[in-house]
XYZ file of C-alpha atoms in Angstrom:
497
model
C 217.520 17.398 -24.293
C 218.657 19.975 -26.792
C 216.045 21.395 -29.549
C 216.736 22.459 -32.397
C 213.463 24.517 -34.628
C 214.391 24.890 -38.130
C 211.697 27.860 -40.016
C 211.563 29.886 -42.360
C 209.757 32.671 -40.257
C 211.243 33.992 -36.875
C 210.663 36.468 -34.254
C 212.104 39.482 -36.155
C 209.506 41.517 -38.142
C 211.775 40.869 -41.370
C 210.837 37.355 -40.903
C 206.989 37.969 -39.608
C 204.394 36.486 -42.608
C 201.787 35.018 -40.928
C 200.861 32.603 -37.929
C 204.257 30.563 -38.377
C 206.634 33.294 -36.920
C 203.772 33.671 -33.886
C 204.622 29.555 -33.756
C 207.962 28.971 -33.546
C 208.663 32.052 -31.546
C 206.211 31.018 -29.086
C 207.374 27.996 -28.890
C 210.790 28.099 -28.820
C 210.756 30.768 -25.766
C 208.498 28.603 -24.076
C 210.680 25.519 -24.365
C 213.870 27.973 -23.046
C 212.068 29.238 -20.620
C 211.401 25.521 -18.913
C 215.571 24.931 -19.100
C 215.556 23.458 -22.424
C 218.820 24.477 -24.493
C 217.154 25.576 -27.427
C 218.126 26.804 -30.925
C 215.520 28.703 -33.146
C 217.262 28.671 -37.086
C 215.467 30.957 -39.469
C 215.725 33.475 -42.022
C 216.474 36.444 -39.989
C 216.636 40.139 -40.665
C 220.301 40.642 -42.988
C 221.267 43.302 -40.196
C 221.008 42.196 -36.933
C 224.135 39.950 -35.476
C 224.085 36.082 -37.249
C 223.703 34.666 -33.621
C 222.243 35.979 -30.196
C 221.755 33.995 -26.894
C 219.129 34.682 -23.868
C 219.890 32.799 -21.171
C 218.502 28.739 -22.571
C 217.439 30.701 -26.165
C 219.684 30.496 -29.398
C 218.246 32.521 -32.058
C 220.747 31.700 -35.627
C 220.032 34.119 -38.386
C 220.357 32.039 -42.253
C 220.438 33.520 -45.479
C 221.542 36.681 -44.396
C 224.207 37.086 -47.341
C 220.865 36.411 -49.133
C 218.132 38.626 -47.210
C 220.796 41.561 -47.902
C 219.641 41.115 -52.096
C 215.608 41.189 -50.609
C 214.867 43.417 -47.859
C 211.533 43.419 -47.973
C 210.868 40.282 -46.177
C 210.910 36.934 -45.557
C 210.078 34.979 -48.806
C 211.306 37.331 -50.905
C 213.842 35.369 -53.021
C 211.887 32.522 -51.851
C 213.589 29.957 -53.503
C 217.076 30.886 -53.660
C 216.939 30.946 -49.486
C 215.281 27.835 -49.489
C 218.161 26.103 -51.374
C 220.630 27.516 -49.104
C 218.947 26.845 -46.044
C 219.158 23.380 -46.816
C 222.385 22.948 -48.478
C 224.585 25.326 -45.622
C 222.302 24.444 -42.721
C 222.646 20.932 -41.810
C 226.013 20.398 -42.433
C 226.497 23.856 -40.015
C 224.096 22.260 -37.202
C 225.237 19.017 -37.468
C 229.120 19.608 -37.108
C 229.096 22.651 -34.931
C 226.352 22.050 -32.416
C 224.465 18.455 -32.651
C 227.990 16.007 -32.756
C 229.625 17.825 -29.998
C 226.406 17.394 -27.809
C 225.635 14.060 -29.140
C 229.181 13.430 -27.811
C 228.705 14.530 -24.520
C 225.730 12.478 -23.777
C 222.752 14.472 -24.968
C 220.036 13.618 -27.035
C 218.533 15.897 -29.726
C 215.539 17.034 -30.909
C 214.685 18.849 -34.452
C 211.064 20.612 -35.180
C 210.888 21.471 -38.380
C 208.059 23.546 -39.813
C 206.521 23.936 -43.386
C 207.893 22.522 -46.656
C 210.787 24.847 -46.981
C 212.392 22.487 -44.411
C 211.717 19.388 -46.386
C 215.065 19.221 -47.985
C 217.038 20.273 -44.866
C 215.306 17.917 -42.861
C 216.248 15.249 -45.090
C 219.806 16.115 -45.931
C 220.273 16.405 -42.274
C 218.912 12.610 -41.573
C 221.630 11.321 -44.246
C 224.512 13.504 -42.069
C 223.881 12.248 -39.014
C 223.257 8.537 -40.528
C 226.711 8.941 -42.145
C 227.947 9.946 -38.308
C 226.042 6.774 -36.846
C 224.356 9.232 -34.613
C 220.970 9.077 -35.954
C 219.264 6.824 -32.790
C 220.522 9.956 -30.678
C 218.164 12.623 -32.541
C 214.563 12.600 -32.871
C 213.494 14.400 -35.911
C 209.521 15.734 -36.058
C 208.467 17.696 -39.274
C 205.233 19.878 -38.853
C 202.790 21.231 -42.000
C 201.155 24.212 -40.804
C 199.429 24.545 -44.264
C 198.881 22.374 -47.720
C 201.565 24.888 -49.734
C 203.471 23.208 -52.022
C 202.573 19.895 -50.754
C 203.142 18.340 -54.621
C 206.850 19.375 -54.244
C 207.630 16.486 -50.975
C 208.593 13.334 -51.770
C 206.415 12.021 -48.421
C 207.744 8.158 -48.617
C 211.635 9.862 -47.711
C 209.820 12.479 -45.320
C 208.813 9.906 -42.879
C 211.610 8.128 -43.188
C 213.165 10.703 -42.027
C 210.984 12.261 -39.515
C 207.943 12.352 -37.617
C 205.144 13.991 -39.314
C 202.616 16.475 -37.238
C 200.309 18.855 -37.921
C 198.316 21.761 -36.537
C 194.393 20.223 -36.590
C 192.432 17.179 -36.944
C 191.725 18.769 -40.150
C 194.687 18.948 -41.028
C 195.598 15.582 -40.264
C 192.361 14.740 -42.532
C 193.679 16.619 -45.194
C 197.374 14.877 -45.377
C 196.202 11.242 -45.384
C 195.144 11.724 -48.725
C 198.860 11.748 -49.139
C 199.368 8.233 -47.478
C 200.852 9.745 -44.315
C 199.137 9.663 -40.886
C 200.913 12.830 -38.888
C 200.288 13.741 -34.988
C 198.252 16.541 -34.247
C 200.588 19.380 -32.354
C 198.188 22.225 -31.964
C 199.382 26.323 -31.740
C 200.275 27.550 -28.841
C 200.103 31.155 -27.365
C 202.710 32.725 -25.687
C 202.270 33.648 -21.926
C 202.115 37.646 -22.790
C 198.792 36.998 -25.189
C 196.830 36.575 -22.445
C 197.583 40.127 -21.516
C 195.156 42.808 -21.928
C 195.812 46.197 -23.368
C 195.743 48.621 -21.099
C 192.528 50.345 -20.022
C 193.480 53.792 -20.911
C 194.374 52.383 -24.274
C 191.385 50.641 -24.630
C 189.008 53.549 -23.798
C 191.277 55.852 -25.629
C 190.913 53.329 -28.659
C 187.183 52.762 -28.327
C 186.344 56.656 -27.680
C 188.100 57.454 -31.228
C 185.874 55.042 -33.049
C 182.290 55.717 -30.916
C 179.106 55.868 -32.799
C 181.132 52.656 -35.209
C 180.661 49.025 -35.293
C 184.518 47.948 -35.601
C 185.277 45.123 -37.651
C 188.954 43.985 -38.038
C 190.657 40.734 -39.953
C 194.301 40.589 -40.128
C 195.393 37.731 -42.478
C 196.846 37.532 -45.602
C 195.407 38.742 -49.322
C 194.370 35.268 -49.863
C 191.151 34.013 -51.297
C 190.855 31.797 -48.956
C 190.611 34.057 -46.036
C 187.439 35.145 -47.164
C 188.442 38.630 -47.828
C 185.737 39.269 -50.564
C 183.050 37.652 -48.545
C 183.861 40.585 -45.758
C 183.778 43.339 -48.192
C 180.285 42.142 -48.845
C 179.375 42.221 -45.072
C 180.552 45.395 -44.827
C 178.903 46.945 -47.533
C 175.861 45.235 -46.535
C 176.406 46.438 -42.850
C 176.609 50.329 -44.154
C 173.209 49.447 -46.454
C 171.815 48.648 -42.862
C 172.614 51.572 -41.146
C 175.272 49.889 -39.088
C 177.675 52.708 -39.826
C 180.501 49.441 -40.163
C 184.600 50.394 -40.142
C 186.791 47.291 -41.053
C 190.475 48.002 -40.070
C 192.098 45.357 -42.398
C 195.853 44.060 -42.191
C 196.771 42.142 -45.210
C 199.910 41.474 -46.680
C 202.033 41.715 -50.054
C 199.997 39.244 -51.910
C 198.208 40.237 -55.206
C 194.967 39.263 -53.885
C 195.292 42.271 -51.985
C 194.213 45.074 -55.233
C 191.334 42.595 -55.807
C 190.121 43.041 -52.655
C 190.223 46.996 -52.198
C 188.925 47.557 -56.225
C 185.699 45.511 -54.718
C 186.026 47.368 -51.617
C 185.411 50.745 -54.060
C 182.664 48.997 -56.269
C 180.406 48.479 -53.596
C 180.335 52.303 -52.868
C 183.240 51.561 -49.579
C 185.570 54.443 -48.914
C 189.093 53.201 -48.594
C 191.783 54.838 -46.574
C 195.525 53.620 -46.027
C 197.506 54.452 -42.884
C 201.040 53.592 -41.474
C 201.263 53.357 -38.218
C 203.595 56.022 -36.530
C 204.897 54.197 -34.054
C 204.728 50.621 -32.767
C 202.574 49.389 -29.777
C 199.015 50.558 -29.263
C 200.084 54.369 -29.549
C 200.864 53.798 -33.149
C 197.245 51.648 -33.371
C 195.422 54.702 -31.803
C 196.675 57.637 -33.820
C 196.163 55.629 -36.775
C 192.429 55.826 -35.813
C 192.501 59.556 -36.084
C 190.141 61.270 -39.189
C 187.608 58.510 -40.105
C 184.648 60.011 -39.956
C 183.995 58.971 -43.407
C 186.122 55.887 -44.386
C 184.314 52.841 -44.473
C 187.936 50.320 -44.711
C 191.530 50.858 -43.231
C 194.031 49.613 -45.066
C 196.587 49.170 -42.589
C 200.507 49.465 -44.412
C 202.330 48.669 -41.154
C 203.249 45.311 -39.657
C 201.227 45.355 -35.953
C 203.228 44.112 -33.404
C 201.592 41.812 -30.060
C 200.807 45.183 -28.077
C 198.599 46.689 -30.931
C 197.556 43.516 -31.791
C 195.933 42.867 -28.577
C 194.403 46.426 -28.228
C 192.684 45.655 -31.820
C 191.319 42.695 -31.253
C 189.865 43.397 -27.746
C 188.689 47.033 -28.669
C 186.981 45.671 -31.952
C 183.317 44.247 -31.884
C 184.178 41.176 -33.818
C 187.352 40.081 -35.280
C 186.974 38.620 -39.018
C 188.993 35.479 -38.518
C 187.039 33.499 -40.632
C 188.388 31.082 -43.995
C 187.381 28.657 -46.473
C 190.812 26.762 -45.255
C 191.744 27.418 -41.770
C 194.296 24.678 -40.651
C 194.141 26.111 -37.166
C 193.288 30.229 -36.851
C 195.428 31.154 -34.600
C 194.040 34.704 -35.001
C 190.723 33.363 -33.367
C 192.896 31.918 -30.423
C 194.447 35.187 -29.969
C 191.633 36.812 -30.120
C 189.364 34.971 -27.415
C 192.850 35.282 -25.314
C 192.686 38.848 -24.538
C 188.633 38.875 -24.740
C 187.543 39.241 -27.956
C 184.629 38.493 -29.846
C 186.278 35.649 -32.408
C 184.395 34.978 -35.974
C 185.846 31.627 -37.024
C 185.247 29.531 -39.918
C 184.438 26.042 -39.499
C 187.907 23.994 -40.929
C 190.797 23.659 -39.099
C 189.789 25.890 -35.720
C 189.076 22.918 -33.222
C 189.212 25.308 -30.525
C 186.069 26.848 -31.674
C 182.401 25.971 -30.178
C 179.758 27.755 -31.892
C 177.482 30.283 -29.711
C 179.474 29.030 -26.759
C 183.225 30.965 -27.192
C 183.134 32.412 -30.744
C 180.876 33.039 -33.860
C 181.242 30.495 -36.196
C 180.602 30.935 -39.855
C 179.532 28.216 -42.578
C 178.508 30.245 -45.823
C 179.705 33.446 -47.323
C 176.044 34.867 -46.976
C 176.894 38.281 -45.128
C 173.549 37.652 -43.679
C 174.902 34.982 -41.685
C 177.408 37.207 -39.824
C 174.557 40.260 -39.336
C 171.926 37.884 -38.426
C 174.850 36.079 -35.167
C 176.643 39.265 -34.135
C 172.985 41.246 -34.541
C 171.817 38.758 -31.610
C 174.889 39.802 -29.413
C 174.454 43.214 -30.093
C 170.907 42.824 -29.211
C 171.880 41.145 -25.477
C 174.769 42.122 -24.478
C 175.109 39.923 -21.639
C 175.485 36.995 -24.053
C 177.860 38.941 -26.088
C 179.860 38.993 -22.491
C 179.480 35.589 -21.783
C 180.854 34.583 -24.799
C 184.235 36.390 -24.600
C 184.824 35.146 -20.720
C 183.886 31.552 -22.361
C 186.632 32.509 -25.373
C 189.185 33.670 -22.557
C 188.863 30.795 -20.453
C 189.420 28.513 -23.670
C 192.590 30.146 -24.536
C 194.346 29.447 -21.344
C 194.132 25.737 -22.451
C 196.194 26.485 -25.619
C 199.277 28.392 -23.991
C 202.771 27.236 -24.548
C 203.784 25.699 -21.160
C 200.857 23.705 -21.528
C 200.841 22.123 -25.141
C 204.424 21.362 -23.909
C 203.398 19.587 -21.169
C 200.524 17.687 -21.914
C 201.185 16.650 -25.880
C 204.704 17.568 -26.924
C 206.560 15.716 -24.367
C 204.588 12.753 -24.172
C 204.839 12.338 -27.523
C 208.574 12.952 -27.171
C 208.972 10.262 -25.205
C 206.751 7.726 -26.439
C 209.360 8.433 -29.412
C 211.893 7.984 -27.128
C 210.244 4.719 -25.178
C 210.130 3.130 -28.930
C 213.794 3.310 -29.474
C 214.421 1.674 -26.385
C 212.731 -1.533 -26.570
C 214.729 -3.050 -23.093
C 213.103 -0.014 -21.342
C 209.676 0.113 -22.839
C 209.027 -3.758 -22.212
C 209.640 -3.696 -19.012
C 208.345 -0.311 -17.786
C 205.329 2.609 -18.039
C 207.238 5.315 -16.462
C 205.446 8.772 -15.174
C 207.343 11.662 -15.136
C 208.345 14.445 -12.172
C 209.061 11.858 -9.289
C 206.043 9.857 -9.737
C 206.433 6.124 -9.292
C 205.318 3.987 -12.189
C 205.114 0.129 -11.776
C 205.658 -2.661 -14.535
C 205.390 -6.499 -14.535
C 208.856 -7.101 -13.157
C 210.282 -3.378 -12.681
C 209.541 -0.473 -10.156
C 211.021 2.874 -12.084
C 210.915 6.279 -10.097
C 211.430 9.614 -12.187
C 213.015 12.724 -10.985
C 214.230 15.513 -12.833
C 216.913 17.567 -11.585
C 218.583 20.605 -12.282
C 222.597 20.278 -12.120
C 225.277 22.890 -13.255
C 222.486 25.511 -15.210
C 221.490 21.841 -16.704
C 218.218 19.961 -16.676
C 218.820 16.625 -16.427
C 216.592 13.181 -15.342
C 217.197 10.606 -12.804
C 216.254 6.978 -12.787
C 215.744 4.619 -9.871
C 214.912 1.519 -11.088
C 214.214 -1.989 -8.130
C 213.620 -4.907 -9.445
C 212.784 -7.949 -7.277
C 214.904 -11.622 -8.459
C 214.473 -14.393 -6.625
C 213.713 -12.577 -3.680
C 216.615 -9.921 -3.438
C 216.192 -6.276 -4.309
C 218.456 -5.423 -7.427
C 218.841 -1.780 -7.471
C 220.940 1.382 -10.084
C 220.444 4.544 -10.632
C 221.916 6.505 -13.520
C 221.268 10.347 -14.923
C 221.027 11.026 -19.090
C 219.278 14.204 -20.561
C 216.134 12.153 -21.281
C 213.845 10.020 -18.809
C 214.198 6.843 -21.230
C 217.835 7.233 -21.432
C 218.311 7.445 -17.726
C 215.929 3.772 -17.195
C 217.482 2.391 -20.188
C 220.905 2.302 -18.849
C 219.992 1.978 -15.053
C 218.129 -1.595 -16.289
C 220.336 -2.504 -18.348
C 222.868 -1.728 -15.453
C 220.254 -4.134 -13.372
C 220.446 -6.716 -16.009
C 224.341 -7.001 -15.686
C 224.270 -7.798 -12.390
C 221.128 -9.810 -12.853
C 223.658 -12.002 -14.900
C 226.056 -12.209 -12.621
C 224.158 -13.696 -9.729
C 222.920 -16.273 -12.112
C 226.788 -17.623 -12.953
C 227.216 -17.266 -9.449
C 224.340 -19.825 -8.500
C 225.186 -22.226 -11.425
């Protein structure tokens, strides 16, 4: 199989905005690294090279001509890359890299995240309909969030594609819509679950001693709750908890909103940029707070400092009104944090057991839960082992594994109605019987390829009918070895007319 992700956001920090970029780039090195050829297409930074490959990874830089006119990030010029993206793309993917594939055999499959894709998505279907190559690509289209949801015409969208989403919530949400999508949760990447380092840690915690760290990276958006943690804060300092919140927000409006509050409940502000990425940049930042109350922090914070943040900090403020997933929580409980969720979209999330889990905007409510940790600390311990050991559930290899692929190929099982009536197949050289067929599964690596073998028996009339035949996907493979099986099956009845 060959994927193909299409996204606005990527892995460079020109195209880093939020929880998407963590998504896709996650995912797509995760796919790569289990032999999938795999092609990540996103609005990349306008000077790095248009195309890079490492080892099974593709990454193809769009809009660059574009991103040149708005350096500051990724949806700047918003809607001018958007209509590029999916006039340029398809044609691009569809000519240069799916058809010659396609031709050779393989099957394909597109991911395409958040509404920006809509249109690309779709003029891509018509393309490969017009090349009578559609049966050979699966096309899935993910919402990782309710933006612009007016602007999709759904009835064409899953026509086109399969529709998933992030949460149950989420999938809650879009039936209101009239669709019913498949729930794909986040993933983590494998170096998430890494801790900082101790001496970073200590040297982290030993600036900040005497301080009850809060921090909430997310965007200036009301409905990340950002005015409800003001609030906490200044109620924390009223308190005597002597509170710091080291804030990451982004370039949204919301943002001087939040900091004018901030300065009306008596909260001294400070901004820093970080010197240098990593957690050295993360710990001299930390330097001459004595009296600020909030960091505004100007710098994008890359996984290392990241990490060091959310493990050094006594809670991490990942709490919303609308959460479709949190995957700041996730990363959070991954490197042993103490998560505060919100109670929408984080399914993950099990109150008192691996995170704090907020329901009101009463900063009383936060106090009241963390002030019982603080009080026993062994709990407070328990709870971030509990959030740790929930994490490992959610990493890449494994939402791969256990829902992508199966829902790949029950996809794939669907568009081969020979194979799927007369096997259940289980994957990885596991035999899987049927009423008349017995179908063994293999997958093999060939020529820096991953490919899968069938070896299907079927019994008729007391003689052993046997084939065996090798495609890119599982139901490819059984589908031509039966149908192989049914030719011959033929035969021997002219032969004993």
């Amino acid at each position: 199989m060959q994927f193909h992700i299409l996204s606005f956001e990527g892995p460079d920090d020109y195209a880093r905005a939020g929880g998407i970029a963590s998504r896709v780039s996650g995912l797509a090195r995760a796919l790569a690294d289990a032999g999938f050829d795999t092609h990540l297409w996103f609005i990349g930074a306008p000077d790095l090279p248009g195309h890079e490959s490492h080892d099974h990874l593709h990454l193809h830089r769009w809009c660059q001509w574009i991103s040149r006119y708005h350096p500051t990030g990724v949806y700047e010029g918003e809607e001018g890359k958007r209509m590029d993206y999916a006039a340029s793309l398809p044609p691009f993917l569809c000519r240069e890299v799916l058809l010659p594939y396609l031709q050779r055999g393989g099957h394909g499959i597109i991911l395409a995240e958040e509404w920006h894709t809509v249109d690309a998505i779709l003029h891509l279907h018509w393309l490969l309909e017009q090349a009578q190559v559609r049966p050979r690509v699966t096309m899935f289209w993910n919402a990782n969030n309710t933006f612009s949801f007016e602007r999709i015409d759904w009835g064409r969208l899953a026509a086109a594609a399969t529709i998933t989403t992030v949460s149950r919530y989420m999938k809650h949400l879009m039936q209101r819509f009239g669709v019913n999508p498949l729930v794909v949760p986040n993933g983590l990447a494998t170096d998430a679950m890494i801790p900082p380092e101790r001496g970073a840690l200590a040297a982290f915690r030993s600036r900040l001693r005497h301080r009850t760290v809060l921090s909430k990276v997310a965007r200036w958006d009301p409905d990340k709750r950002w005015l409800s943690t003001i609030a906490t804060v200044g109620a924390m300092k009223q308190q005597g908890w002597q509170p710091l919140l080291i804030a990451r927000g982004g370039l949204e409006a919301h943002g001087y909103e939040v900091l004018a509050a901030a300065a009306a409940c008596g909260l001294k502000v400070v901004e820093r940029v970080l010197s240098e990425p990593g957690f050295r940049g993360i710990i001299q930042a930390m330097e001459g707070l004595e009296r600020a109350d909030v960091v505004n922090i100007r710098s994008p914070l890359d996984g290392e400092a990241r990490r060091l943040l959310f493990q050094g900090s006594a809670a991490v403020l990942a709490n919303s009104g609308h959460e479709p997933f949190g995957l700041v929580g996730l990363e959070t409980m991954a490197v042993g944090g103490l998560a505060c969720t919100g109670c929408t979209g984080e399914d993950y999330a099990v109150p008192g057991y691996n995170a704090l889990v907020l329901e009101t905007d009463d900063p009383e409510e936060f106090i009241h839960l963390y002030g019982e940790l603080r009080a026993h600390p062994s709990q407070d311990r328990a709870l971030r082992r509990a959030g740790c050991l929930t994490a490992k559930h959610f990493e890449w290899p494994g939402i791969i594994r256990r829902i992508l692929l199966p829902r790949l190929q029950l996809i794939a099982k669907r568009s081969h109605p020979a194979a799927a009536s007369l096997f259940r197949q289980e994957e990885n050289g596991r035999n899987a019987d049927s009423r008349r067929a017995h179908v063994t599964l293999a997958s093999r690596q060939r020529q820096r390829r991953r490919c899968n073998e069938a070896r299907v028996k079927l019994m008729v009339g007391g003689k052993a009918l046997q084939a065996t035949h090798t495609a890119d996907t599982p139901y490819e493979a059984a589908s031509i070895a039966l149908k192989t099986i049914q030719q011959e099956r033929r035969g021997l009845r002219a032969l004993h007319r």
